[in-house]
mmCIF file of C-alpha atoms and ligand atoms in Angstrom:
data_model
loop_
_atom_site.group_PDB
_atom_site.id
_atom_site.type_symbol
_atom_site.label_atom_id
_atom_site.label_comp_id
_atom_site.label_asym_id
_atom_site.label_seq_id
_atom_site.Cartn_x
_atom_site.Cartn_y
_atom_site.Cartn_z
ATOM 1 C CA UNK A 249 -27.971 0.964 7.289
ATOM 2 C CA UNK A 250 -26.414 3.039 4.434
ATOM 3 C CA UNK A 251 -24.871 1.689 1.666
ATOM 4 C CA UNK A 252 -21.150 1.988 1.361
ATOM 5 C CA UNK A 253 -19.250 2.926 -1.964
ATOM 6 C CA UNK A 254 -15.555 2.056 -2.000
ATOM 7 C CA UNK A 255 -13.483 3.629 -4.590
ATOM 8 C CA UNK A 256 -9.980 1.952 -5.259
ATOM 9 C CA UNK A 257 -11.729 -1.228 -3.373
ATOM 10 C CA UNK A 258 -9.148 -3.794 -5.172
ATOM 11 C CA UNK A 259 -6.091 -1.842 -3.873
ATOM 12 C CA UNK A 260 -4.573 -3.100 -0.703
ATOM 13 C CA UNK A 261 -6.134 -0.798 1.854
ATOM 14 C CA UNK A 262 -9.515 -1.222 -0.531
ATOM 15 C CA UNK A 263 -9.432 -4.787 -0.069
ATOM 16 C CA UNK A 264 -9.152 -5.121 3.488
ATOM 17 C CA UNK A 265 -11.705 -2.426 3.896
ATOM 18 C CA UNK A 266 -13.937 -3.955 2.004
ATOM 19 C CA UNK A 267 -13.574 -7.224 3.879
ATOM 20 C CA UNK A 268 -14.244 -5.499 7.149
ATOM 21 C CA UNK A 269 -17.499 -3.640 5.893
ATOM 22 C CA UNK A 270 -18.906 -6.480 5.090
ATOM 23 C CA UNK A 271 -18.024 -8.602 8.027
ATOM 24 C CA UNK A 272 -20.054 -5.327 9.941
ATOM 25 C CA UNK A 273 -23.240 -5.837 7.684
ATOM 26 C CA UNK A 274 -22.683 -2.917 5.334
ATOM 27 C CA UNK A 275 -23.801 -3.577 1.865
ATOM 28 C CA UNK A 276 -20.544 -2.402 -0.418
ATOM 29 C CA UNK A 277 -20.176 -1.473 -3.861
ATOM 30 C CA UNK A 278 -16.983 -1.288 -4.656
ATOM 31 C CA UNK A 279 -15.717 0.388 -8.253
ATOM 32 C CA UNK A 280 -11.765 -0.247 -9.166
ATOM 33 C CA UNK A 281 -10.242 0.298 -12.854
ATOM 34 C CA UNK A 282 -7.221 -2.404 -12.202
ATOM 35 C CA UNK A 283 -5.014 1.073 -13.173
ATOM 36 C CA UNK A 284 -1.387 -0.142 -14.022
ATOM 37 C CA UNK A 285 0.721 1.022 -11.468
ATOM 38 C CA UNK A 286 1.054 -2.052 -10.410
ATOM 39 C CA UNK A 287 -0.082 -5.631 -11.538
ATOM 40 C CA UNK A 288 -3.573 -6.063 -12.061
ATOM 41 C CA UNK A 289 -3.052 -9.538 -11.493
ATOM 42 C CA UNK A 290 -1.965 -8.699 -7.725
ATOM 43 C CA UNK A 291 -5.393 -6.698 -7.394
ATOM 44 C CA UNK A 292 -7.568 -9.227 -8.714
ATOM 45 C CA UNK A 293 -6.269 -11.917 -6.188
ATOM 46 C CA UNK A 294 -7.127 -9.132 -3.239
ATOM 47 C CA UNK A 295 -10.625 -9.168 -4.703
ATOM 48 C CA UNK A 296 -10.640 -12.962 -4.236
ATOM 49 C CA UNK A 297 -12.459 -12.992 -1.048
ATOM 50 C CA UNK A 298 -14.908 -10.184 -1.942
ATOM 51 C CA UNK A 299 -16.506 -10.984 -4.974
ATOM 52 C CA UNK A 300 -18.478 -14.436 -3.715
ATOM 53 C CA UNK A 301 -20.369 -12.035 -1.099
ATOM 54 C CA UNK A 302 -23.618 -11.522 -1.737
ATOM 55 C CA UNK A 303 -23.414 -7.976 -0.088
ATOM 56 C CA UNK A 304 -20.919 -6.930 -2.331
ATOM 57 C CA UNK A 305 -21.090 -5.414 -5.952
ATOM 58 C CA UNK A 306 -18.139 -4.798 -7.839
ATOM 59 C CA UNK A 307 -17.838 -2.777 -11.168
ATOM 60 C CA UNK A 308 -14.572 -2.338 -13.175
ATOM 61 C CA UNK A 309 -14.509 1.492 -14.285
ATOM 62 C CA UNK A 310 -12.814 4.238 -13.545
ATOM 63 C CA UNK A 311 -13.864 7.145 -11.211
ATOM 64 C CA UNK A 312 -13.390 9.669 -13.857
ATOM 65 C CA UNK A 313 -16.370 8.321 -15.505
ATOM 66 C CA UNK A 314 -18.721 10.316 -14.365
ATOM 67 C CA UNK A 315 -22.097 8.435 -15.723
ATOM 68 C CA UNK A 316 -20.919 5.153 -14.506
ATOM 69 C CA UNK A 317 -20.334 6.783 -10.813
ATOM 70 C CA UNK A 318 -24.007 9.357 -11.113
ATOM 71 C CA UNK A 319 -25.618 5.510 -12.229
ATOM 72 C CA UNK A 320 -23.231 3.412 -9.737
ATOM 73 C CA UNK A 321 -23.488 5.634 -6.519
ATOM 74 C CA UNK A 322 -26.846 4.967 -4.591
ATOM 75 C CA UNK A 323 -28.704 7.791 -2.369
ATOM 76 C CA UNK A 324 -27.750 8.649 0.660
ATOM 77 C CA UNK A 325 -25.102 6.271 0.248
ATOM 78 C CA UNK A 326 -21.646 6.732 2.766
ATOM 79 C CA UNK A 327 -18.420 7.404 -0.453
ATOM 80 C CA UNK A 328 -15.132 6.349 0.976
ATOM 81 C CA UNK A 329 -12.626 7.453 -1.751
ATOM 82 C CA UNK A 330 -9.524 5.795 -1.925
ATOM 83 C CA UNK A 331 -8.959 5.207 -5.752
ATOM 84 C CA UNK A 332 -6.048 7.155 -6.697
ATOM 85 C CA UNK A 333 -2.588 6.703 -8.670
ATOM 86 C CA UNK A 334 -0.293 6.582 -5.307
ATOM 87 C CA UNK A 335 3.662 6.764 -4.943
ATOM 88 C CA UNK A 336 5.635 9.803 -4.053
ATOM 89 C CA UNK A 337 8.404 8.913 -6.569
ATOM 90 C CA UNK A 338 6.760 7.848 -9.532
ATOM 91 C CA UNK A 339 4.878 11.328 -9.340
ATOM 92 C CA UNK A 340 7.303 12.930 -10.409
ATOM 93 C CA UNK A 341 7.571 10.991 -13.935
ATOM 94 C CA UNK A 342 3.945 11.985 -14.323
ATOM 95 C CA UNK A 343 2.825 14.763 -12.409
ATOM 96 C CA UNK A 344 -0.273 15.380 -15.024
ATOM 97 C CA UNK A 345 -1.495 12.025 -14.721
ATOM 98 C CA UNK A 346 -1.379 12.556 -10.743
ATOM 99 C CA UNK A 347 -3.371 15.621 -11.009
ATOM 100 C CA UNK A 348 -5.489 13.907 -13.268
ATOM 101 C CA UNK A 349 -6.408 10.961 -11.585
ATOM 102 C CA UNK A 350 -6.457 12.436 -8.183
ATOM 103 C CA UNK A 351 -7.820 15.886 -7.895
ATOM 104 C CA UNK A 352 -10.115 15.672 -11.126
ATOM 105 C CA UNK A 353 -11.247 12.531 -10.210
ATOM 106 C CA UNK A 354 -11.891 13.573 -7.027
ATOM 107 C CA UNK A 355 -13.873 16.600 -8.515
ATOM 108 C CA UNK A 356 -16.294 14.224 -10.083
ATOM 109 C CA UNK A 357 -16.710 11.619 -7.271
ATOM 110 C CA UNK A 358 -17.732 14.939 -5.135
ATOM 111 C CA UNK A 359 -19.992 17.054 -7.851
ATOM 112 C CA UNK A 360 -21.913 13.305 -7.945
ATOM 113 C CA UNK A 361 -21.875 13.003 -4.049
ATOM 114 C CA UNK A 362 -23.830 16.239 -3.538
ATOM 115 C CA UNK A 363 -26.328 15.230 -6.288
ATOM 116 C CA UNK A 364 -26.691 12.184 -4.566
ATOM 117 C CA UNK A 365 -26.978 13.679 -1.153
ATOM 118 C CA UNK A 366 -24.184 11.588 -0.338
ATOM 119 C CA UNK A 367 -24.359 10.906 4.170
ATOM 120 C CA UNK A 368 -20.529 11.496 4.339
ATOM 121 C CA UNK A 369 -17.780 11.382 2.292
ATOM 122 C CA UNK A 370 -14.337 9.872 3.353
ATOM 123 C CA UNK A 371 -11.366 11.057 1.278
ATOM 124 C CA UNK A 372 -7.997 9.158 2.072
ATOM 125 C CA UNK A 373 -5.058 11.880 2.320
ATOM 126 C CA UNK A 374 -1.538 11.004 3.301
ATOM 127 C CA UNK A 375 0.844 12.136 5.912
ATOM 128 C CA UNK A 376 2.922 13.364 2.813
ATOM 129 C CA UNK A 377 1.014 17.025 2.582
ATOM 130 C CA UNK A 378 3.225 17.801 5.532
ATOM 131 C CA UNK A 379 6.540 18.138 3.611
ATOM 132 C CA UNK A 380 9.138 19.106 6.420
ATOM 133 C CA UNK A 381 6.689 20.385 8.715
ATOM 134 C CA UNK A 382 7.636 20.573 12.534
ATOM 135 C CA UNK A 383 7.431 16.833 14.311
ATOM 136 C CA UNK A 384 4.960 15.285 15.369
ATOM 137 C CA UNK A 385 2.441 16.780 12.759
ATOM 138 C CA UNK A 386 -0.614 18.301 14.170
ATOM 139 C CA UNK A 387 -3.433 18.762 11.375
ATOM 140 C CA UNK A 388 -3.781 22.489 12.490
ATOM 141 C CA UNK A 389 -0.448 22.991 10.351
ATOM 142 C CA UNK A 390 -0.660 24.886 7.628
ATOM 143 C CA UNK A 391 0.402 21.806 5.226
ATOM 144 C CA UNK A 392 1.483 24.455 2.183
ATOM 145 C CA UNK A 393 4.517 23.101 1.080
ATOM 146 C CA UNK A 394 4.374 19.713 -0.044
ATOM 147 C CA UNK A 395 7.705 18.031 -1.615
ATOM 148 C CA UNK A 396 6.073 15.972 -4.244
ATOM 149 C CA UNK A 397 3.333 16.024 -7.148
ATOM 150 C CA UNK A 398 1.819 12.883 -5.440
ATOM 151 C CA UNK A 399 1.890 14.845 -2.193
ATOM 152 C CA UNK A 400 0.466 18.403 -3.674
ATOM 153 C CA UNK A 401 -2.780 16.034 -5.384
ATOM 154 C CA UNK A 402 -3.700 15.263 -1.767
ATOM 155 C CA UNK A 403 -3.638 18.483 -0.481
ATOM 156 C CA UNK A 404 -5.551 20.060 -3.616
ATOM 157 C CA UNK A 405 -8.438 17.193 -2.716
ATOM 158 C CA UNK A 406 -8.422 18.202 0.732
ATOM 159 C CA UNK A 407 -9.163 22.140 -0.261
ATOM 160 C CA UNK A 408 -11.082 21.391 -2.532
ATOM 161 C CA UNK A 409 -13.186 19.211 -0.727
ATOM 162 C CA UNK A 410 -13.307 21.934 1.789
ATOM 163 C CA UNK A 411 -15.045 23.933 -0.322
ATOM 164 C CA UNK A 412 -17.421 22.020 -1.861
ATOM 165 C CA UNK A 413 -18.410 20.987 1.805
ATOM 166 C CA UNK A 414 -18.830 24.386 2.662
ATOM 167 C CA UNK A 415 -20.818 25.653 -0.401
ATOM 168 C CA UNK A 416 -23.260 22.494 -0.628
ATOM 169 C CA UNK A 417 -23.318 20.785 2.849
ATOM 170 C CA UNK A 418 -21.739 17.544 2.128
ATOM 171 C CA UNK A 419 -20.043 16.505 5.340
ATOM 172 C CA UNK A 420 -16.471 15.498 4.275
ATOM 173 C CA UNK A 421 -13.780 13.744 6.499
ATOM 174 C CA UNK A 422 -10.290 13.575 5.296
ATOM 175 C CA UNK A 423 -7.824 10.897 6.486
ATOM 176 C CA UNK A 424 -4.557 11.374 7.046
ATOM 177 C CA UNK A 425 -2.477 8.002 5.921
ATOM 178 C CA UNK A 426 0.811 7.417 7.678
ATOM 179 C CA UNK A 427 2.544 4.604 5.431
ATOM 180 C CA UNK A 428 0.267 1.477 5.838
ATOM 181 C CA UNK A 429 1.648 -1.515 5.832
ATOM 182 C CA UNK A 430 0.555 -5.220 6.222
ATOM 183 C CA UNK A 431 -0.539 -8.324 3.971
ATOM 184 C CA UNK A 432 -1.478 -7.219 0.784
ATOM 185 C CA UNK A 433 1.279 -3.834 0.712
ATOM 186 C CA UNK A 434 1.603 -2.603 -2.752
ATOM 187 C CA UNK A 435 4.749 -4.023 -4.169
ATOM 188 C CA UNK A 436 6.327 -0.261 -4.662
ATOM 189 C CA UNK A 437 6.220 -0.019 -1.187
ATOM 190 C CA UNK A 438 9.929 0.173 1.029
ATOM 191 C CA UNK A 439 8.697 -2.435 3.035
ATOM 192 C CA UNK A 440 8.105 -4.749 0.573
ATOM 193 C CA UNK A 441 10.794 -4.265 -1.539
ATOM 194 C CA UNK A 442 13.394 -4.633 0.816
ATOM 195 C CA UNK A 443 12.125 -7.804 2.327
ATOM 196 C CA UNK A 444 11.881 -9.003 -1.354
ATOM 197 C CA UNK A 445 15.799 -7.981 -2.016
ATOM 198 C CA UNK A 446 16.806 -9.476 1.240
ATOM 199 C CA UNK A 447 14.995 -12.777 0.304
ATOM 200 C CA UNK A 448 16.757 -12.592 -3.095
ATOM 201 C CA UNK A 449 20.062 -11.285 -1.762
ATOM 202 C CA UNK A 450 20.009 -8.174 -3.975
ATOM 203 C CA UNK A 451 20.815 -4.537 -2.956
ATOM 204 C CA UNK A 452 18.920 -2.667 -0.514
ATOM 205 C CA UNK A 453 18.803 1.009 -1.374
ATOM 206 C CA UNK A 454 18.872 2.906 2.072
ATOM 207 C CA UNK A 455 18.307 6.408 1.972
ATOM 208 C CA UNK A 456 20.580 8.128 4.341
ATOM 209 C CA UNK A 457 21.846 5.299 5.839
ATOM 210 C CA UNK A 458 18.601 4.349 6.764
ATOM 211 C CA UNK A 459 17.947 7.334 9.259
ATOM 212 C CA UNK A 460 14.875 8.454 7.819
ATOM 213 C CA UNK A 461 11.934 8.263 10.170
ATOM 214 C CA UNK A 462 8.422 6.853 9.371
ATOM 215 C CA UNK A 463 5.205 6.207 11.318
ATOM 216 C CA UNK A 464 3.831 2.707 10.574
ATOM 217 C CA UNK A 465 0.842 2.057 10.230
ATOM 218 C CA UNK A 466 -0.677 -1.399 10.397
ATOM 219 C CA UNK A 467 -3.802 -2.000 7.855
ATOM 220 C CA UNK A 468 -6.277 -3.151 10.611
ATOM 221 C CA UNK A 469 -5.285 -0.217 12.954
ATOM 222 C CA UNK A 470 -5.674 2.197 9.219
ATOM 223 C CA UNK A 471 -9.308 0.454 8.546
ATOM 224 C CA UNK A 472 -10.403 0.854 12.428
ATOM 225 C CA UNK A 473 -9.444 4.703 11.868
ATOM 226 C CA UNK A 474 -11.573 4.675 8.292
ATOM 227 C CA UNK A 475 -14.333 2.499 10.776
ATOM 228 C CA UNK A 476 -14.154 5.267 13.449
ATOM 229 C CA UNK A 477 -14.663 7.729 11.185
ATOM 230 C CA UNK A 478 -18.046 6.761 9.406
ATOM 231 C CA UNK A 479 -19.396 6.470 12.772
ATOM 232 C CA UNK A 480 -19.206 10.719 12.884
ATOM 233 C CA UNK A 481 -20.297 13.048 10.793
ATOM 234 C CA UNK A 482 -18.438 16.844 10.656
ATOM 235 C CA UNK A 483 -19.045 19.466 8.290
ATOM 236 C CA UNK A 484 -15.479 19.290 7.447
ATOM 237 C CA UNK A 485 -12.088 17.550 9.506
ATOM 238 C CA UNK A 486 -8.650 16.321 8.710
ATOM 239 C CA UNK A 487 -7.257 13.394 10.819
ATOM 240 C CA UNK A 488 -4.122 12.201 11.297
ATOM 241 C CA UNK A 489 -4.710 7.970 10.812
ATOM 242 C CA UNK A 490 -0.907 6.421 12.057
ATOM 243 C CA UNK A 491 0.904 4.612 15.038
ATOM 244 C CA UNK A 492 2.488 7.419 16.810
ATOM 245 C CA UNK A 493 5.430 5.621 16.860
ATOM 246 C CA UNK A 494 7.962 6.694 14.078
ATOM 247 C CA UNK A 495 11.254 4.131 13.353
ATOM 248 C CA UNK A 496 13.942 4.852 11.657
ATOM 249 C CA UNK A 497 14.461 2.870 7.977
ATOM 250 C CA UNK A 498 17.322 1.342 9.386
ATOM 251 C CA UNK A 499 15.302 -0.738 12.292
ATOM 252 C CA UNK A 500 12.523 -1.709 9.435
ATOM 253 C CA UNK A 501 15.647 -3.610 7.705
ATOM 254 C CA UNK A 502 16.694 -5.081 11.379
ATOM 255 C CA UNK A 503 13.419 -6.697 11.846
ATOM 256 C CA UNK A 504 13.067 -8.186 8.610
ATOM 257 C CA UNK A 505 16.519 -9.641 8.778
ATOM 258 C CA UNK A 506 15.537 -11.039 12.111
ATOM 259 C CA UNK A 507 12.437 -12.214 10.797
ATOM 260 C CA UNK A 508 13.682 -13.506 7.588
ATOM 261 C CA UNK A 509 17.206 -15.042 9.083
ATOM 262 C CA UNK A 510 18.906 -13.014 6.840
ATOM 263 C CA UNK A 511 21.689 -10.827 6.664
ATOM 264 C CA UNK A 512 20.432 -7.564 3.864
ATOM 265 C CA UNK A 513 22.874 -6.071 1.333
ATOM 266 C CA UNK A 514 22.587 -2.278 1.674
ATOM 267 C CA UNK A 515 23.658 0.085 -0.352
ATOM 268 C CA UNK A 516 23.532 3.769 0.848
ATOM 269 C CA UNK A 517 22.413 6.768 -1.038
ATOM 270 C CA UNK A 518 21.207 10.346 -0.499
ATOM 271 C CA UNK A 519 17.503 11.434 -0.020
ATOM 272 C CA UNK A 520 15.951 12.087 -2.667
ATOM 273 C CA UNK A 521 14.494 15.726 -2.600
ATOM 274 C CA UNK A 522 10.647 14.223 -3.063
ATOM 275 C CA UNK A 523 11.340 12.632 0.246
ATOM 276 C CA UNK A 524 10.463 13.766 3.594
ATOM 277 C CA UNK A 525 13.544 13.407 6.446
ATOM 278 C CA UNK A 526 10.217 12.188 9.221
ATOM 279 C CA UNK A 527 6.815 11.215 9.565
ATOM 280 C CA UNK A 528 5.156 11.380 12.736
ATOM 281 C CA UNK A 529 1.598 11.596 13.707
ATOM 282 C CA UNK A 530 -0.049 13.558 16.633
ATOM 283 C CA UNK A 531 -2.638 11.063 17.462
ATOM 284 C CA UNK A 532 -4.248 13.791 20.003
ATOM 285 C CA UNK A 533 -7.572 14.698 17.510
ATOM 286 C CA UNK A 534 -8.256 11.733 16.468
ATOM 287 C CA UNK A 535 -8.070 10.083 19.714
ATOM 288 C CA UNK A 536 -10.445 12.613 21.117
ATOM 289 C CA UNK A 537 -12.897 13.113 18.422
ATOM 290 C CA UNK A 538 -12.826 9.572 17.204
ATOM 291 C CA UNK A 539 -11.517 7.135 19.741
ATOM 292 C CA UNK A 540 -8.828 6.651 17.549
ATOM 293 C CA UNK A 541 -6.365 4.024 19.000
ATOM 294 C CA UNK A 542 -3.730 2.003 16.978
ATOM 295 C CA UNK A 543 -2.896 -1.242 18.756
ATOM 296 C CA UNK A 544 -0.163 -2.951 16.394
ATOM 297 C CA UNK A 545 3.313 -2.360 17.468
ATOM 298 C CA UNK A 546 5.683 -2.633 14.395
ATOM 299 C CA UNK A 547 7.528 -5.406 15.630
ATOM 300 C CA UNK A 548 4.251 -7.700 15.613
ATOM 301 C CA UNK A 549 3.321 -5.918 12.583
ATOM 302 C CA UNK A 550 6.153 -7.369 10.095
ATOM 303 C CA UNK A 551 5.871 -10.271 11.483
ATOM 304 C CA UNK A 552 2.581 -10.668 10.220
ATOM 305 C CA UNK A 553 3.280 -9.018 7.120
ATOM 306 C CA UNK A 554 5.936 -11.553 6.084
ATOM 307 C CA UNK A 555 3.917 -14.676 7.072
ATOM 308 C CA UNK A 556 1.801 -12.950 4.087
ATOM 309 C CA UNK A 557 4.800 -12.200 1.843
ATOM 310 C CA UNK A 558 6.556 -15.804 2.369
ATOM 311 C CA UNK A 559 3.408 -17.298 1.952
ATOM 312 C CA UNK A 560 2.558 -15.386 -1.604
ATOM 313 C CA UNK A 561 5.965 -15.360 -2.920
ATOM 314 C CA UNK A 562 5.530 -18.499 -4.541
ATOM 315 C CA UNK A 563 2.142 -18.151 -5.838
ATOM 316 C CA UNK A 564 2.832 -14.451 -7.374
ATOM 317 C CA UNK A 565 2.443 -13.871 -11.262
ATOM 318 C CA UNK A 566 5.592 -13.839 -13.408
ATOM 319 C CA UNK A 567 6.088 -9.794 -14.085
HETATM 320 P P1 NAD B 75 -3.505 0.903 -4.144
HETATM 321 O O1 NAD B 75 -2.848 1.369 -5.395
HETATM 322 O O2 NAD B 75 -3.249 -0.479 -3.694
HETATM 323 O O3 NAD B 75 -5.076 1.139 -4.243
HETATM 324 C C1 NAD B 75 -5.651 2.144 -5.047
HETATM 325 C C2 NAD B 75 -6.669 1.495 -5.968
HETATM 326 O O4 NAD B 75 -7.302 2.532 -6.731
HETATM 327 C C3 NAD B 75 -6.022 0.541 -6.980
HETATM 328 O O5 NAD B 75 -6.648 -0.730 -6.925
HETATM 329 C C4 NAD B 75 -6.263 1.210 -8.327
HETATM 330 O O6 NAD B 75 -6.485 0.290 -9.382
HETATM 331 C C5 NAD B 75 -7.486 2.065 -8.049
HETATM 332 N N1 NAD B 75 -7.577 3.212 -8.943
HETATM 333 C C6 NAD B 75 -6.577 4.064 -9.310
HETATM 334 N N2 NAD B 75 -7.052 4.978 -10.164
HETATM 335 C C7 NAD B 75 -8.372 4.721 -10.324
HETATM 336 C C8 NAD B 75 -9.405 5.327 -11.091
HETATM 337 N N3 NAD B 75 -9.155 6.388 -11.856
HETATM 338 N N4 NAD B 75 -10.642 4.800 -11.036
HETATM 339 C C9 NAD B 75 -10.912 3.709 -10.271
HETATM 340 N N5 NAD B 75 -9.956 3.096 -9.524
HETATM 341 C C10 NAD B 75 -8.715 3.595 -9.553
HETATM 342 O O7 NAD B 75 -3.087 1.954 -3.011
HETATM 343 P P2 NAD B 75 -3.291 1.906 -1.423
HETATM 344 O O8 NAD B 75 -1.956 1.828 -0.818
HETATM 345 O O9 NAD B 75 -4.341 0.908 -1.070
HETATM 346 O O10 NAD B 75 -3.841 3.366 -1.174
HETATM 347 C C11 NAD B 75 -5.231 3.662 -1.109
HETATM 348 C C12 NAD B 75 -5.406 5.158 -0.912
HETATM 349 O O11 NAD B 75 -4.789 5.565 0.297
HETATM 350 C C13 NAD B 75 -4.790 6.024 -2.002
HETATM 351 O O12 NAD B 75 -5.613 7.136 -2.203
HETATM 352 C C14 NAD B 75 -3.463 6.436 -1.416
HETATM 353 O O13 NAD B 75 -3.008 7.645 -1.989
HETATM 354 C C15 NAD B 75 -3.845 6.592 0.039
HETATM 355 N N6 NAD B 75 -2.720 6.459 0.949
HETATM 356 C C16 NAD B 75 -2.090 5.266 1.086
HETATM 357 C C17 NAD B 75 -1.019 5.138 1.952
HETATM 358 C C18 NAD B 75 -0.285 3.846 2.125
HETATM 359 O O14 NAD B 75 0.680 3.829 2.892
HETATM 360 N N7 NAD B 75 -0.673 2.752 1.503
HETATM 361 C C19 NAD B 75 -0.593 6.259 2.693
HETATM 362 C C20 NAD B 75 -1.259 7.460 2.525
HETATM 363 C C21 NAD B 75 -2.329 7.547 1.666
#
C-alpha cells in the first residue's frame, strides 16, 4: 500500500482525514505549519488522537519549504494537499499572502510530486471558483469569474495543476469543497460562529436576511469523497465533493436554536460583494465516476456538530 502525505493534516478536514487513513491501514505523514489564521492551540488538540499512532509521522513545516517536502515526501507516495490559508473574507485583507500560500505553495508541492513520481495527487478546491455561476454547478462550467482572492487561488491551483499533469504525467484530482462542516469546524466558520453568539446571546450577523443558500457538507461524507477518490486514478478531473442539498442561512440559525433551546439575536446586513448569493453541487460526476454518495442530512449533521461544540466550549483556550 502507498504511503499517504497529508498537507494541512492538523486543520479540521486534515485531522479527520488523517484519522480515517489510518483506521484503513495507510501509513500517513502528515506536514502542518500551525499557520495563524486561527489558534494553533485549536490545531494541536485535533492532532491529539494522531500523533500516538505508530503509522503516523508528523512534521511541523511549511509546504513552501521545498527541501523539507523533496526530503519529507516518499516515492510513489499518494499527496493529498489540503494546507492552505482558507476564508473568503479575510482574503481580501491579504490577497498576496493567499496567492502566496496557495498557488506557490502549491507550485512546489507539485514540481516535488513529479520528481517523486508521486501515484496521484489530490488538491482540495472549493465550491467558491464558481462565483455566480448558473445553479446547481456542474464542473464543465467555465469557473472564470471568481468573487474573491481566496476563491481565484483555487482556481489558479486547479489550472495550474492541469498543466503540470499534462506536461509530466502526474495524475491530478481536484476536489471540489462545498462548506464542510462538523466537529472540529474552523472557528471562522458561519456555523460556528453563530452557534457561539447564540450560546453567548450576542448578535448574529445574517447576510440578507439569511436567504443566502449553501450546500452542507458533513466532514465524514467530505473524507468518503477524498476516500473515493484515491481509489481512481485520471490524468486530470474536477469533482464537485457536497450534499446536494443547499439551505438557506436562515434554516442553519433555526436548527441551532432548536438544538441549542435558544432564541438567536440577528442582526441583518447586505451581502458582501466577496460572497456568493448560492452554492449548490451537481453530484451527477462524482456519483458516476466515483460512487460518490453523501449520507448526512443537515439536520443530523448539527446535531452532531454541537454535541462537539457544547462539549469543547469549556475546555477551549482563552484567545
Ligand atoms: P484549516 O485551516 O482547518 O486547515 C488547513 C491547515 O493547513 C491548517 O492546519 C494550517 O495550519 C495548514 N497550513 C496553512 N498553510 C500552510 C503551509 N504553508 N504549510 C503547511 N501547512 C499549512 O482548513 P480546512 O477547513 O480544514 O480546509 C482544508 C482545505 O480544504 C483548504 O485547502 C481549504 O481551502 C479547503 N476547503 C475547505 C472548505 C471548508 O468548508 N472547510 C471548503 C472548500 C475548500
Amino acid at each position: 500500500m502507498s504511503s499517504v502525505f497529508v498537507t494541512g493534516c492538523a486543520g479540521f478536514i486534515g485531522s479527520h482525514l488523517c484519522e480515517r487513513l489510518l483506521e484503513e491501514g495507510f501509513d500517513v505523514i502528515g506536514i502542518d505549519n500551525f499557520d495563524d489564521y486561527y489558534d494553533r492551540r485549536i490545531k494541536e488538540r485535533n492532532l491529539i488522537n494522531l500523533l500516538n499512532k505508530r503509522n503516523f509521522k508528523f512534521i511541523e513545516a511549511d509546504v513552501r519549504d521545498s527541501k523539507t517536502v523533496e526530503n519529507m515526501l516518499e516515492k510513489r507516495s499518494i499527496v493529498i494537499h489540503l494546507a492552505a490559508r482558507p476564508g473568503v473574507r479575510a482574503s481580501i485583507k491579504h490577497p498576496k499572502l493567499y496567492f502566496d500560500v496557495n498557488v506557490r505553495g502549491t507550485m512546489i508541492l507539485a514540481e516535488k510530486s513529479v520528481k517523486k513520481e508521486v501515484e496521484q495527487f489530490i488538491f482540495a478546491s472549493s465550491s467558491s471558483v464558481y462565483g455566480t455561476s448558473q445553479l446547481p454547478f456542474k464542473e464543465s462550467l467555465p469557473a472564470d469569474k471568481p468573487l474573491s482572492p481566496y476563491a481565484s487561488t483555487k482556481r489558479c491551483c486547479e489550472i495550474l495543476l492541469h498543466s503540470i499533469s499534462n506536461c509530466y504525467s502526474l495524475p491530478v484530482t481536484c476536489l471540489r469543497f462545498f462548506t464542510v462542516y462538523g466537529p472540529r469546524v474552523r472557528p471562522d466558520m458561519a456555523i460556528y460562529k453563530f452557534a457561539q453568539a447564540i450560546r453567548e446571546q450576542k448578535d448574529v450577523i445574517l447576510y440578507d436576511g439569511g436567504r443566502l443558500k449553501r450546500d452542507y457538507t458533513y466532514i465524514s461524507d467530505a473524507v468518503e469523497g477524498i476516500l473515493k477518490a484515491m481509489k481512481r486514478r485520471f490524468a486530470y478531473e474536477v469533482f464537485n465533493i457536497g450534499s446536494g442539498r443547499p439551505i438557506e442561512i436562515r434554516y442553519l440559525v433555526k436548527l441551532l436554536e432548536e438544538n441549542l433551546g435558544r432564541k438567536a439575536k440577528i442582526r441583518v446586513r447586505p451581502k458582501p460583494k466577496e460572497d456568493m448569493p448560492a452554492t449548490h453541487a451537481d453530484l451527477t460526476k462524482a456519483k458516476n465516476l466515483l460512487g460518490y454518495s453523501p449520507r448526512v442530512f443537515i439536520e443530523d449533521g448539527v446535531r452532531k456538530f454541537l454535541e462537539w461544540f457544547l462539549k469543547t466550549q469549556a475546555e477551549l483556550p482563552e484567545p
